[in-house]
Short mmCIF file of N, CA and C in Angstrom, two decimals:
data_model
loop_
_atom_site.label_atom_id
_atom_site.label_comp_id
_atom_site.label_asym_id
_atom_site.label_seq_id
_atom_site.Cartn_x
_atom_site.Cartn_y
_atom_site.Cartn_z
N MET F 203 -58.06 11.28 12.95
CA MET F 203 -57.19 10.03 13.95
C MET F 203 -57.13 10.12 15.32
N ALA F 204 -57.66 9.39 15.70
CA ALA F 204 -57.71 9.11 17.11
C ALA F 204 -56.34 9.74 18.28
N ARG F 205 -56.46 9.85 19.09
CA ARG F 205 -55.16 10.16 20.52
C ARG F 205 -55.86 10.06 21.07
N ASP F 206 -54.72 8.55 22.02
CA ASP F 206 -55.30 8.22 22.68
C ASP F 206 -54.58 8.41 24.84
N LEU F 207 -54.46 8.46 25.42
CA LEU F 207 -53.79 9.28 26.52
C LEU F 207 -54.01 8.63 28.16
N ASN F 208 -52.99 8.84 27.72
CA ASN F 208 -52.61 8.62 29.78
C ASN F 208 -51.00 9.24 30.31
N LYS F 209 -52.50 9.64 30.91
CA LYS F 209 -52.43 10.35 31.89
C LYS F 209 -52.91 10.75 33.04
N VAL F 210 -51.96 11.05 34.35
CA VAL F 210 -52.86 10.59 36.03
C VAL F 210 -51.75 11.98 36.65
N SER F 211 -53.45 12.13 37.90
CA SER F 211 -52.49 13.07 38.99
C SER F 211 -53.37 12.75 39.91
N ILE F 212 -51.85 13.25 40.81
CA ILE F 212 -52.83 12.45 42.56
C ILE F 212 -52.03 13.98 43.46
N ILE F 213 -52.53 13.63 45.03
CA ILE F 213 -52.07 14.43 45.37
C ILE F 213 -52.60 13.50 46.78
N GLY F 214 -51.40 13.73 47.30
CA GLY F 214 -51.11 12.95 48.56
C GLY F 214 -50.22 12.78 49.67
N ARG F 215 -50.23 11.80 50.67
CA ARG F 215 -48.21 12.28 51.39
C ARG F 215 -48.05 10.54 51.58
N LEU F 216 -46.52 10.73 51.78
CA LEU F 216 -46.40 9.60 51.19
C LEU F 216 -45.70 8.03 51.93
N GLY F 217 -46.10 6.82 52.23
CA GLY F 217 -45.78 6.25 53.48
C GLY F 217 -45.12 6.33 53.94
N ALA F 218 -43.49 6.64 53.20
CA ALA F 218 -42.56 6.13 53.57
C ALA F 218 -41.51 7.10 52.76
N ASP F 219 -39.85 7.07 53.31
CA ASP F 219 -39.31 7.43 52.16
C ASP F 219 -39.17 7.49 51.45
N PRO F 220 -39.12 8.00 50.19
CA PRO F 220 -38.12 7.47 49.36
C PRO F 220 -37.02 6.36 49.55
N GLU F 221 -37.59 5.19 48.13
CA GLU F 221 -36.23 4.10 47.75
C GLU F 221 -35.91 4.60 46.71
N PHE F 222 -34.08 4.82 46.69
CA PHE F 222 -33.19 4.94 45.79
C PHE F 222 -32.19 4.24 45.83
N ARG F 223 -31.70 4.03 44.71
CA ARG F 223 -31.15 3.16 44.06
C ARG F 223 -30.48 4.06 41.75
N TYR F 224 -29.61 3.44 42.17
CA TYR F 224 -28.87 3.29 41.06
C TYR F 224 -29.49 1.63 39.55
N THR F 225 -29.26 1.49 38.41
CA THR F 225 -29.37 0.88 37.55
C THR F 225 -28.83 0.24 37.77
N ALA F 226 -28.52 -0.70 36.74
CA ALA F 226 -26.85 -1.31 36.37
C ALA F 226 -25.85 -0.23 34.80
N ALA F 227 -26.79 -0.10 34.17
CA ALA F 227 -26.57 1.37 33.31
C ALA F 227 -26.46 2.59 34.54
N GLY F 228 -26.41 2.30 35.68
CA GLY F 228 -26.29 4.25 36.10
C GLY F 228 -27.43 4.52 36.08
N THR F 229 -28.76 4.31 35.31
CA THR F 229 -29.77 5.75 36.04
C THR F 229 -29.84 5.73 37.27
N PRO F 230 -30.96 6.91 37.16
CA PRO F 230 -30.65 6.83 39.29
C PRO F 230 -32.75 7.02 38.90
N VAL F 231 -33.21 6.11 39.80
CA VAL F 231 -34.29 5.27 39.67
C VAL F 231 -34.96 5.56 41.60
N ALA F 232 -35.67 6.66 42.03
CA ALA F 232 -37.24 7.31 43.62
C ALA F 232 -38.14 5.47 43.33
N THR F 233 -38.89 5.01 43.79
CA THR F 233 -39.40 4.39 43.63
C THR F 233 -40.08 4.98 45.50
N PHE F 234 -41.15 5.05 46.09
CA PHE F 234 -42.39 4.87 47.11
C PHE F 234 -43.64 5.91 46.67
N ARG F 235 -44.12 5.20 47.79
CA ARG F 235 -45.69 5.11 48.27
C ARG F 235 -46.65 6.36 48.09
N VAL F 236 -47.73 6.87 47.40
CA VAL F 236 -48.14 8.10 47.63
C VAL F 236 -49.97 6.95 47.62
N ALA F 237 -50.10 7.61 49.36
CA ALA F 237 -51.54 7.78 49.83
C ALA F 237 -52.81 8.72 49.99
N THR F 238 -53.92 8.10 48.95
CA THR F 238 -55.27 8.93 48.75
C THR F 238 -56.05 8.86 48.90
N SER F 239 -56.38 9.63 49.41
CA SER F 239 -57.46 9.05 50.90
C SER F 239 -59.37 10.35 50.16
N ARG F 240 -60.29 9.81 50.52
CA ARG F 240 -61.55 10.40 50.11
C ARG F 240 -62.62 9.37 51.24
N GLN F 241 -63.87 11.10 51.18
CA GLN F 241 -64.47 10.98 52.72
C GLN F 241 -65.58 10.91 52.40
N TRP F 242 -66.68 10.16 52.84
CA TRP F 242 -68.01 10.16 51.98
C TRP F 242 -68.84 9.85 53.72
N ARG F 243 -70.13 10.21 53.04
CA ARG F 243 -71.37 10.52 53.83
C ARG F 243 -72.17 9.08 53.77
N ASP F 244 -71.94 8.33 54.43
CA ASP F 244 -73.17 6.91 53.91
C ASP F 244 -75.04 7.67 54.38
N PRO F 245 -76.13 7.65 53.52
CA PRO F 245 -77.28 7.83 53.56
C PRO F 245 -77.33 7.29 55.28
N ASN F 246 -76.76 6.99 55.93
CA ASN F 246 -77.11 7.36 57.48
C ASN F 246 -76.26 7.63 57.98
N GLY F 247 -75.81 9.24 57.74
CA GLY F 247 -75.33 10.00 58.11
C GLY F 247 -74.11 9.60 58.82
N HIS F 248 -73.44 8.51 57.97
CA HIS F 248 -72.20 8.13 59.04
C HIS F 248 -70.67 8.72 58.29
N LEU F 249 -69.86 8.52 58.44
CA LEU F 249 -68.46 9.59 57.95
C LEU F 249 -67.93 8.19 57.60
N HIS F 250 -67.29 7.37 56.40
CA HIS F 250 -66.94 6.71 55.59
C HIS F 250 -65.10 7.74 55.27
N GLU F 251 -64.09 6.51 55.40
CA GLU F 251 -63.18 7.23 55.04
C GLU F 251 -62.10 6.11 54.10
N GLU F 252 -61.74 5.86 53.44
CA GLU F 252 -60.73 5.10 52.62
C GLU F 252 -59.96 5.98 52.00
N THR F 253 -58.97 4.60 51.93
CA THR F 253 -57.92 5.66 51.21
C THR F 253 -57.37 4.57 50.14
N GLU F 254 -56.86 4.82 49.09
CA GLU F 254 -56.07 3.91 48.18
C GLU F 254 -54.02 4.49 48.50
N TRP F 255 -54.07 3.38 47.88
CA TRP F 255 -52.22 3.44 47.85
C TRP F 255 -51.92 3.39 46.23
N PHE F 256 -50.90 4.47 45.63
CA PHE F 256 -50.20 4.24 44.93
C PHE F 256 -48.81 4.22 44.43
N HIS F 257 -48.63 3.01 43.94
CA HIS F 257 -46.87 2.83 43.84
C HIS F 257 -46.17 3.95 42.21
N VAL F 258 -44.99 4.92 42.83
CA VAL F 258 -44.62 5.97 42.40
C VAL F 258 -43.61 5.70 41.43
N VAL F 259 -43.18 5.63 40.14
CA VAL F 259 -41.80 5.13 39.91
C VAL F 259 -41.11 6.99 39.13
N ALA F 260 -39.65 7.42 39.57
CA ALA F 260 -39.45 8.65 39.00
C ALA F 260 -37.25 8.05 39.00
N TRP F 261 -37.75 8.64 37.51
CA TRP F 261 -36.62 8.56 36.99
C TRP F 261 -35.64 9.40 36.62
N ASN F 262 -34.54 9.61 36.34
CA ASN F 262 -32.58 10.21 35.99
C ASN F 262 -33.57 11.12 37.13
N ARG F 263 -33.72 12.42 36.80
CA ARG F 263 -33.08 14.04 37.35
C ARG F 263 -34.30 13.68 38.31
N LEU F 264 -35.10 13.54 38.00
CA LEU F 264 -36.48 13.94 39.44
C LEU F 264 -36.92 12.69 40.07
N ALA F 265 -35.82 11.29 39.72
CA ALA F 265 -35.55 10.53 40.97
C ALA F 265 -34.74 12.14 41.76
N GLU F 266 -33.83 11.84 41.47
CA GLU F 266 -32.42 12.56 42.41
C GLU F 266 -33.34 13.45 43.44
N ILE F 267 -34.55 14.88 42.96
CA ILE F 267 -34.82 16.02 43.20
C ILE F 267 -35.30 14.93 44.62
N CYS F 268 -36.76 13.46 44.18
CA CYS F 268 -37.65 13.05 44.57
C CYS F 268 -36.47 12.72 46.19
N HIS F 269 -35.60 12.08 45.84
CA HIS F 269 -34.34 11.56 46.97
C HIS F 269 -34.65 12.65 47.83
N GLN F 270 -33.99 13.69 47.38
CA GLN F 270 -34.32 14.19 47.79
C GLN F 270 -33.85 16.03 48.56
N TYR F 271 -35.50 15.72 48.54
CA TYR F 271 -36.76 16.80 49.29
C TYR F 271 -37.46 15.78 49.77
N LEU F 272 -37.89 14.74 49.35
CA LEU F 272 -39.22 13.65 49.56
C LEU F 272 -39.37 13.15 50.80
N SER F 273 -39.97 12.79 51.89
CA SER F 273 -40.20 12.47 53.44
C SER F 273 -41.96 11.44 53.47
N ARG F 274 -41.41 10.59 54.90
CA ARG F 274 -42.48 10.15 55.01
C ARG F 274 -43.33 10.81 55.08
N GLY F 275 -44.58 11.16 55.21
CA GLY F 275 -45.88 12.47 55.81
C GLY F 275 -45.45 13.93 54.74
N ALA F 276 -44.80 13.80 53.57
CA ALA F 276 -44.85 14.69 52.94
C ALA F 276 -45.99 14.55 51.94
N ARG F 277 -46.31 15.37 52.09
CA ARG F 277 -47.61 16.41 50.32
C ARG F 277 -47.15 16.97 49.89
N VAL F 278 -47.43 15.53 48.69
CA VAL F 278 -46.69 15.89 47.18
C VAL F 278 -48.29 15.75 45.66
N TYR F 279 -47.76 16.66 44.84
CA TYR F 279 -48.28 16.25 43.47
C TYR F 279 -47.65 15.55 42.70
N ILE F 280 -48.40 14.33 42.64
CA ILE F 280 -47.81 13.52 41.24
C ILE F 280 -48.01 14.24 39.97
N GLU F 281 -47.83 14.15 38.74
CA GLU F 281 -48.73 13.71 37.10
C GLU F 281 -47.22 13.17 36.78
N GLY F 282 -47.84 12.23 36.34
CA GLY F 282 -47.31 10.76 35.48
C GLY F 282 -47.82 10.11 34.16
N ARG F 283 -47.54 9.13 34.08
CA ARG F 283 -48.19 7.96 33.83
C ARG F 283 -49.13 6.33 34.21
N LEU F 284 -49.81 6.03 33.31
CA LEU F 284 -49.62 4.69 34.51
C LEU F 284 -49.12 3.27 33.53
N GLN F 285 -47.83 2.34 34.40
CA GLN F 285 -47.44 1.08 33.65
C GLN F 285 -47.81 0.30 33.84
N THR F 286 -48.37 -1.00 33.95
CA THR F 286 -48.16 -2.50 33.81
C THR F 286 -47.07 -2.71 34.14
N ARG F 287 -45.78 -3.64 35.58
CA ARG F 287 -45.09 -3.72 35.79
C ARG F 287 -45.37 -4.65 35.68
N THR F 288 -44.86 -5.60 35.15
CA THR F 288 -44.57 -8.03 35.18
C THR F 288 -43.81 -8.08 34.92
N TRP F 289 -43.17 -9.53 36.52
CA TRP F 289 -42.55 -9.51 36.24
C TRP F 289 -42.71 -11.53 37.98
N GLU F 290 -40.96 -12.08 37.55
CA GLU F 290 -42.14 -13.48 37.96
C GLU F 290 -41.70 -13.36 38.59
N ASP F 291 -41.80 -13.91 40.49
CA ASP F 291 -41.08 -14.55 41.71
C ASP F 291 -40.37 -15.02 41.25
N ALA F 292 -39.11 -14.19 42.70
CA ALA F 292 -38.15 -15.05 42.60
C ALA F 292 -38.72 -16.83 43.24
N GLN F 293 -39.18 -16.45 44.17
CA GLN F 293 -39.59 -17.77 45.36
C GLN F 293 -40.68 -18.21 44.99
N SER F 294 -41.80 -17.85 44.36
CA SER F 294 -42.92 -18.15 44.08
C SER F 294 -42.50 -19.50 42.43
N GLY F 295 -42.07 -18.53 42.03
CA GLY F 295 -41.68 -18.18 39.90
C GLY F 295 -43.49 -18.15 39.92
N GLN F 296 -44.41 -17.35 40.80
CA GLN F 296 -45.24 -16.05 39.70
C GLN F 296 -45.09 -15.82 39.28
N GLN F 297 -45.78 -15.75 38.28
CA GLN F 297 -46.32 -14.04 37.72
C GLN F 297 -46.41 -13.21 38.23
N ARG F 298 -46.04 -11.78 38.45
CA ARG F 298 -46.63 -11.46 39.42
C ARG F 298 -46.73 -9.61 38.60
N SER F 299 -47.98 -8.68 39.12
CA SER F 299 -47.77 -7.36 38.26
C SER F 299 -48.02 -6.56 38.83
N ARG F 300 -48.33 -5.65 37.42
CA ARG F 300 -48.91 -3.57 39.78
C ARG F 300 -49.15 -2.98 39.03
N VAL F 301 -49.36 -2.18 38.69
CA VAL F 301 -49.97 -1.36 37.95
C VAL F 301 -48.62 0.55 38.60
N GLU F 302 -48.38 1.20 38.01
CA GLU F 302 -47.51 2.30 38.48
C GLU F 302 -47.31 3.14 37.12
N VAL F 303 -47.49 4.30 38.80
CA VAL F 303 -47.58 5.85 38.39
C VAL F 303 -45.36 5.61 37.98
N ILE F 304 -45.59 6.01 36.00
CA ILE F 304 -44.47 7.30 36.24
C ILE F 304 -44.22 8.29 36.17
N ALA F 305 -43.30 8.65 37.46
CA ALA F 305 -44.08 10.45 37.79
C ALA F 305 -43.21 10.91 36.71
N GLN F 306 -43.59 12.31 36.56
CA GLN F 306 -43.66 12.95 34.97
C GLN F 306 -43.25 15.33 36.07
N ASP F 307 -43.66 14.28 36.35
CA ASP F 307 -43.10 15.77 37.06
C ASP F 307 -43.92 15.44 38.75
N MET F 308 -42.75 16.25 39.53
CA MET F 308 -43.60 16.37 40.90
C MET F 308 -43.60 17.93 41.68
N ILE F 309 -44.09 18.47 42.47
CA ILE F 309 -44.80 19.31 43.06
C ILE F 309 -44.23 19.10 45.16
N LEU F 310 -44.29 19.62 45.31
CA LEU F 310 -43.89 18.98 47.08
C LEU F 310 -45.10 20.06 47.59
N LEU F 311 -45.80 19.80 47.65
CA LEU F 311 -47.21 20.83 48.70
C LEU F 311 -46.48 20.50 49.77
N GLU F 312 -46.04 19.64 51.31
CA GLU F 312 -45.87 20.42 52.29
C GLU F 312 -45.59 18.77 52.95
N SER F 313 -43.78 19.81 53.31
CA SER F 313 -43.57 18.47 54.40
C SER F 313 -43.57 18.27 55.08
N ARG F 314 -43.22 17.44 55.86
CA ARG F 314 -43.11 16.29 56.67
C ARG F 314 -42.37 17.09 58.17
N GLU F 315 -42.08 18.33 58.22
CA GLU F 315 -41.35 19.27 58.92
C GLU F 315 -42.44 21.13 58.68
N SER F 316 -43.00 20.80 58.30
CA SER F 316 -43.63 21.67 57.69
C SER F 316 -45.00 22.30 58.29
N ARG F 317 -44.90 20.07 58.95
CA ARG F 317 -46.34 20.68 60.24
C ARG F 317 -46.23 20.21 61.13
N SER F 318 -45.19 19.97 61.63
CA SER F 318 -44.58 19.24 63.49
C SER F 318 -45.36 21.37 63.50
N ASP F 319 -45.64 20.68 65.22
CA ASP F 319 -46.58 21.52 66.22
C ASP F 319 -45.80 22.35 67.26
N ASP F 320 -44.37 21.60 67.37
CA ASP F 320 -42.66 21.67 68.29
C ASP F 320 -42.30 22.38 66.81
N PRO F 321 -42.17 24.01 68.02
CA PRO F 321 -40.67 25.19 67.42
C PRO F 321 -39.78 24.98 66.75
N PRO F 322 -39.26 25.46 65.76
CA PRO F 322 -38.17 25.14 65.28
C PRO F 322 -36.90 25.31 67.25
#
């Protein structure tokens, strides 16, 4: 029997502080975006860089941990699964969708404060 796998691992930096809230049922949820960059040289030797942004959603205790420890500029490792969320835009009435990383694990690799050149 074949088994499917939906797993993603990213290392990058937060573009902003996580947004934290509770659902109507009282479940904690944190959302944030993580930027990953890759560099390459073209045949002429010119350096190029490309940044990819990932929407990340953390639930329950992991959401609380992300809210407590993550901030803009922090470097993180996120492991989770991809999920497509679909909704109707309230203003236009159009169907919208977004692929999100549903976080299952998070490791803070470097906080914004640890990168500061200023002495404490």
